[in-house]
Short mmCIF file of C-alpha atoms in Angstrom, two decimals:
data_model
loop_
_atom_site.label_atom_id
_atom_site.label_comp_id
_atom_site.label_asym_id
_atom_site.label_seq_id
_atom_site.Cartn_x
_atom_site.Cartn_y
_atom_site.Cartn_z
CA MET A 614 8.03 79.54 -113.51
CA ASN A 615 7.83 80.50 -109.90
CA LEU A 616 4.48 78.78 -109.53
CA PHE A 617 5.83 75.55 -110.89
CA ASN A 618 8.85 75.80 -108.67
CA SER A 619 6.84 76.42 -105.54
CA LEU A 620 4.19 73.70 -106.13
CA PRO A 621 6.30 70.72 -104.87
CA LYS A 622 7.07 72.58 -101.69
CA LEU A 623 3.38 73.22 -101.08
CA LEU A 624 2.49 69.63 -101.71
CA PHE A 625 5.24 68.42 -99.37
CA ARG A 626 4.05 70.70 -96.61
CA THR A 627 0.47 69.46 -97.10
CA VAL A 628 1.54 65.84 -96.77
CA GLU A 629 4.04 66.41 -93.92
CA THR A 630 1.55 68.11 -91.61
CA PRO A 631 -0.84 65.09 -91.19
CA ARG A 632 2.10 62.71 -90.69
CA ARG A 633 3.54 64.88 -87.91
CA SER A 634 0.16 65.09 -86.13
CA SER A 635 -0.27 61.31 -86.22
CA TRP A 636 3.20 60.78 -84.79
CA LEU A 637 2.57 63.23 -81.96
CA LEU A 638 -0.71 61.51 -81.17
CA SER A 639 0.99 58.15 -81.10
CA LEU A 640 3.77 59.49 -78.94
CA THR A 641 1.24 61.06 -76.58
CA THR A 642 -0.68 57.82 -76.42
CA ILE A 643 2.48 55.87 -75.75
CA CYS A 644 3.50 58.28 -73.02
CA PHE A 645 0.06 58.11 -71.49
CA LEU A 646 0.13 54.35 -71.56
CA CYS A 647 3.63 54.26 -70.11
CA GLY A 648 2.58 56.66 -67.40
CA GLY A 649 -0.47 54.56 -66.63
CA LEU A 650 1.54 51.37 -66.55
CA GLY A 651 4.13 53.04 -64.34
CA ALA A 652 1.43 54.24 -61.98
CA LEU A 653 -0.07 50.78 -61.89
CA GLN A 654 3.33 49.28 -61.24
CA VAL A 655 4.04 51.77 -58.48
CA ARG A 656 0.69 51.08 -56.93
CA ALA A 657 1.22 47.35 -57.24
CA VAL A 658 4.62 47.70 -55.56
CA GLN A 659 3.07 49.80 -52.80
CA GLN A 660 0.31 47.26 -52.27
CA THR A 661 2.86 44.48 -52.23
CA GLN A 662 4.94 46.37 -49.71
CA GLN A 663 1.86 47.09 -47.58
CA GLN A 664 0.81 43.42 -47.75
CA THR A 665 4.37 42.41 -46.87
CA ARG A 666 4.41 44.78 -43.92
CA PHE A 667 0.95 43.49 -42.85
CA ASP A 668 2.05 39.88 -43.20
CA HIS A 669 5.21 40.66 -41.25
CA THR A 670 3.18 42.33 -38.51
CA GLN A 671 0.79 39.40 -38.37
CA LYS A 672 3.64 36.90 -38.22
CA THR A 673 5.29 38.98 -35.51
CA LEU A 674 2.06 38.98 -33.50
CA GLN A 675 1.64 35.28 -34.08
CA ASN A 676 5.20 34.62 -33.01
CA GLU A 677 4.75 36.74 -29.90
CA ASN A 678 1.50 34.94 -29.08
CA ALA A 679 3.21 31.60 -29.66
CA LEU A 680 6.13 32.62 -27.43
CA ARG A 681 3.72 33.72 -24.70
CA ALA A 682 1.82 30.43 -25.03
CA VAL A 683 5.09 28.46 -24.83
CA ALA A 684 6.19 30.47 -21.79
CA SER A 685 2.82 29.87 -20.11
CA LEU A 686 2.97 26.19 -20.95
CA ARG A 687 6.52 25.98 -19.61
CA GLN A 688 5.42 27.61 -16.35
CA GLN A 689 2.50 25.20 -16.11
CA LEU A 690 4.75 22.22 -16.73
CA GLN A 691 7.22 23.48 -14.14
CA ALA A 692 4.39 23.88 -11.60
CA GLU A 693 3.08 20.39 -12.40
CA GLU A 694 6.58 18.95 -12.13
CA SER A 695 7.05 20.62 -8.77
CA GLU A 696 3.70 19.26 -7.58
CA ARG A 697 4.58 15.81 -8.88
CA ARG A 698 7.89 15.85 -7.02
CA GLN A 699 6.14 16.94 -3.84
CA MET A 700 3.56 14.17 -4.17
CA ALA A 701 6.30 11.63 -4.90
CA PHE A 702 8.11 12.76 -1.74
CA GLN A 703 4.94 12.44 0.33
CA LEU A 704 4.24 9.02 -1.16
CA GLY A 705 7.76 7.86 -0.33
CA HIS A 706 7.35 9.15 3.20
CA LEU A 707 4.05 7.28 3.60
CA LYS A 708 5.58 4.09 2.20
CA ALA A 709 8.42 4.37 4.69
CA GLU A 710 5.95 4.81 7.54
CA ILE A 711 3.93 1.84 6.33
CA ARG A 712 7.02 -0.33 6.07
CA GLN A 713 8.10 0.75 9.54
CA ASN A 714 4.73 0.32 11.25
CA TYR A 715 3.00 -2.25 9.07
CA VAL A 716 2.17 -5.59 10.63
CA PRO A 717 1.02 -8.32 8.22
CA LYS A 718 -2.54 -9.50 8.64
CA GLN A 719 -1.37 -13.03 9.32
CA ALA A 720 0.93 -11.80 12.09
CA VAL A 721 -1.95 -9.83 13.64
CA GLN A 722 -4.13 -12.94 13.51
CA GLU A 723 -1.39 -15.01 15.10
CA LEU A 724 -0.91 -12.42 17.84
CA ASN A 725 -4.64 -12.35 18.54
CA ASP A 726 -4.78 -16.13 18.64
CA GLU A 727 -1.82 -16.25 20.99
CA MET A 728 -3.39 -13.61 23.20
CA ARG A 729 -6.61 -15.58 23.40
CA ARG A 730 -4.68 -18.75 24.16
CA ILE A 731 -2.72 -17.03 26.94
CA LYS A 732 -5.92 -15.61 28.42
CA ARG A 733 -7.49 -19.06 28.24
CA VAL A 734 -4.52 -20.76 29.88
CA ALA A 735 -4.28 -18.03 32.49
CA ALA A 736 -8.03 -18.42 33.14
CA LEU A 737 -8.62 -14.70 32.53
CA THR A 738 -11.79 -15.23 30.52
CA GLU A 739 -14.90 -17.37 30.73
CA VAL A 740 -14.70 -20.36 28.40
CA GLN A 741 -17.24 -22.72 26.93
CA GLY A 742 -17.08 -25.92 24.93
CA ALA A 743 -16.99 -29.69 24.93
CA GLY A 744 -15.30 -31.74 27.64
CA VAL A 745 -15.87 -34.10 30.56
CA VAL A 746 -17.29 -33.92 34.10
CA ILE A 747 -15.82 -36.15 36.82
CA THR A 748 -17.88 -36.47 39.98
CA LEU A 749 -16.10 -37.68 43.14
CA SER A 750 -18.26 -38.45 46.15
CA ASP A 751 -17.70 -39.73 49.72
CA ASN A 752 -18.49 -43.32 50.73
CA PRO A 753 -20.54 -43.09 53.91
CA GLN A 754 -20.46 -46.87 54.50
CA ILE A 755 -16.74 -47.21 55.15
CA PRO A 756 -16.62 -44.17 55.78
CA GLU A 757 -14.23 -42.80 53.17
CA LEU A 758 -13.98 -39.13 52.28
CA VAL A 759 -12.69 -37.40 49.18
CA HIS A 760 -9.40 -35.74 50.13
CA ASP A 761 -7.45 -32.87 48.63
CA PHE A 762 -4.95 -35.20 46.93
CA ASP A 763 -7.85 -36.93 45.11
CA LEU A 764 -8.80 -33.63 43.53
CA GLN A 765 -5.13 -32.79 42.88
CA GLN A 766 -4.49 -36.11 41.15
CA THR A 767 -7.60 -35.69 39.00
CA VAL A 768 -6.48 -32.21 37.99
CA HIS A 769 -2.96 -33.45 37.18
CA GLU A 770 -4.39 -36.34 35.15
CA LEU A 771 -6.45 -33.92 33.09
CA LEU A 772 -3.52 -31.53 32.58
CA SER A 773 -1.32 -34.41 31.39
CA VAL A 774 -3.66 -34.96 28.43
CA LYS A 775 -3.82 -31.24 27.54
CA ALA A 776 -7.10 -30.20 29.10
CA GLU A 777 -7.75 -26.64 27.95
CA ALA A 778 -9.45 -25.41 31.12
CA ILE A 779 -10.45 -26.93 34.48
CA ALA A 780 -12.86 -25.88 37.20
CA ILE A 781 -14.02 -27.52 40.47
CA LYS A 782 -17.46 -27.20 41.98
CA GLY A 783 -18.60 -28.49 45.38
CA ALA A 784 -22.10 -29.23 46.59
CA GLY A 785 -24.03 -25.97 46.88
CA SER A 786 -21.09 -23.79 45.81
CA ASP A 787 -20.01 -21.98 42.67
CA ALA A 788 -17.43 -23.41 40.30
CA ILE A 789 -13.87 -22.12 40.78
CA ARG A 790 -11.46 -21.96 37.86
CA ILE A 791 -8.21 -23.82 38.44
CA THR A 792 -4.88 -22.19 37.55
CA THR A 793 -1.27 -23.09 38.23
CA TYR A 794 -1.39 -21.14 41.50
CA THR A 795 -4.79 -22.38 42.77
CA PRO A 796 -4.29 -24.06 46.19
CA ILE A 797 -6.28 -27.20 47.05
CA ARG A 798 -6.08 -28.09 50.76
CA CYS A 799 -8.06 -30.19 53.26
CA VAL A 800 -9.48 -28.46 56.33
CA GLY A 801 -11.44 -31.02 58.34
CA PRO A 802 -14.36 -32.43 56.34
CA ALA A 803 -14.13 -29.60 53.78
CA ILE A 804 -11.60 -28.89 51.07
CA LEU A 805 -10.41 -25.35 50.38
CA VAL A 806 -10.15 -24.60 46.67
CA ASN A 807 -8.53 -21.20 46.22
CA PHE A 808 -9.40 -20.66 49.90
CA GLN A 809 -13.11 -21.29 49.24
CA PRO A 810 -14.53 -24.23 51.33
CA MET A 811 -16.24 -27.01 49.41
CA VAL A 812 -17.88 -30.26 50.38
CA ALA A 813 -18.67 -33.48 48.47
CA PRO A 814 -19.76 -34.38 45.98
CA TYR A 815 -17.12 -32.57 43.88
CA GLU A 816 -17.45 -31.96 40.18
CA ILE A 817 -14.21 -31.52 38.22
CA MET A 818 -15.06 -30.02 34.83
CA ALA A 819 -12.50 -29.97 32.02
CA LEU A 820 -12.65 -28.63 28.48
CA GLY A 821 -11.00 -30.50 25.67
CA ASN A 822 -11.52 -33.54 23.47
CA PRO A 823 -14.17 -35.50 25.44
CA THR A 824 -13.08 -38.93 24.22
CA LYS A 825 -9.41 -38.29 24.85
CA LEU A 826 -10.03 -36.92 28.35
CA LYS A 827 -12.38 -39.77 29.32
CA ASN A 828 -9.99 -42.45 28.05
CA ALA A 829 -7.13 -40.90 30.04
CA LEU A 830 -9.19 -41.00 33.25
CA GLN A 831 -10.25 -44.63 32.67
CA MET A 832 -6.83 -46.00 31.80
CA PRO A 833 -5.53 -48.83 34.10
CA ASP A 834 -4.42 -47.52 37.47
CA GLY A 835 -5.80 -44.12 36.54
CA ILE A 836 -7.92 -41.87 38.71
CA ASN A 837 -11.00 -44.00 38.11
CA ASP A 838 -9.28 -47.21 39.34
CA ARG A 839 -7.60 -45.58 42.33
CA ALA A 840 -10.77 -43.85 43.53
CA ARG A 841 -12.81 -47.03 43.30
CA LYS A 842 -10.14 -49.06 45.11
CA VAL A 843 -10.44 -46.83 48.17
CA GLY A 844 -14.25 -46.91 48.03
CA LEU A 845 -14.99 -43.45 46.59
CA GLY A 846 -17.85 -42.85 44.23
CA VAL A 847 -16.65 -42.01 40.69
CA GLN A 848 -18.71 -40.97 37.70
CA ILE A 849 -17.31 -39.78 34.34
CA LYS A 850 -19.51 -38.30 31.64
CA THR A 851 -18.92 -36.27 28.54
CA SER A 852 -20.59 -32.98 27.60
CA GLN A 853 -20.73 -30.79 24.51
CA ASN A 854 -21.59 -27.60 26.33
CA LEU A 855 -19.59 -26.93 29.46
CA LYS A 856 -19.19 -23.40 30.72
CA LEU A 857 -16.28 -22.52 33.01
CA PRO A 858 -15.94 -19.15 34.76
CA ALA A 859 -12.89 -16.90 34.71
CA ALA A 860 -10.50 -17.24 37.62
CA LYS A 861 -10.89 -15.01 40.68
CA ASP A 862 -7.67 -13.65 42.12
CA GLU A 863 -8.19 -13.99 45.84
CA LEU A 864 -4.59 -14.55 46.90
#
C-alpha cells in the first residue's frame, strides 16, 4: 500500500528533473545571448560615438583650415585691392601730366614747319632749291653803270612775287644773303651790300617758282624793260639748284 502510494511521486520527480534542467539551460543560453547582444550594442554605440567624435574633430579641423584659408584669401584680396588703388592713382596722375604737357604730333609738326619758315625768312640758315638768276652788268659804251637802286628795284620785284630767299653776288666776291635790314648803297663805282663792296656784273639769285619769278621780271615796264631802256645788260635764267648762304650779321 505504501509502495503504490509512493510510486506516482517517484515518477513525477523523475520526469520533473529533466524538464527543470532544460529550462535552466535555455534560460542560461538566453541570458548569455542577451549579454552578448548587449555587449555588442554597447560596443556599437561606443564605436558610433568614437566615429562621431572623430568626424566632429575632422570637421572642426576642416572648418578651421577653411577659415584660415578664407582669412588668408581676404588678406590677399585686400593687398591686391590696395595695390590696384595705388596703381590707379599713379595712372591718373600720369594721365593728368600727359594732358597738361602733351602736344599733338600735328601741332609739333606745324611748330617745326613754322620755325623752319621763320629761319628761312630771317636768312638764318643756308637754303637750296630752284629759282632764277638775274645778271645786271654795266654798259661801257655809254657809259652806264648799275646803281644801288637797280639792285633795290630788282630785289623789291622779286619780293613782290613771294621769292623765298634772295642773295646778291658781285664779280669776284661771295654771295651775301639779303634780309629786310640789309643796306644796299652806292659808294663811287662800287655798291655796298651789307657794307661789303661789290662791282659789276651783279648776280641776284632768288629761290622760288622759276617760271613765276621770271615772268614777273619780264612783265611790261618791269626790271627787264627799265634796265634795257637805260642801256644796262640784263640776263635772266632759271635754275633747279641754287644755293644761297645764311645771312651774316655785320651791323
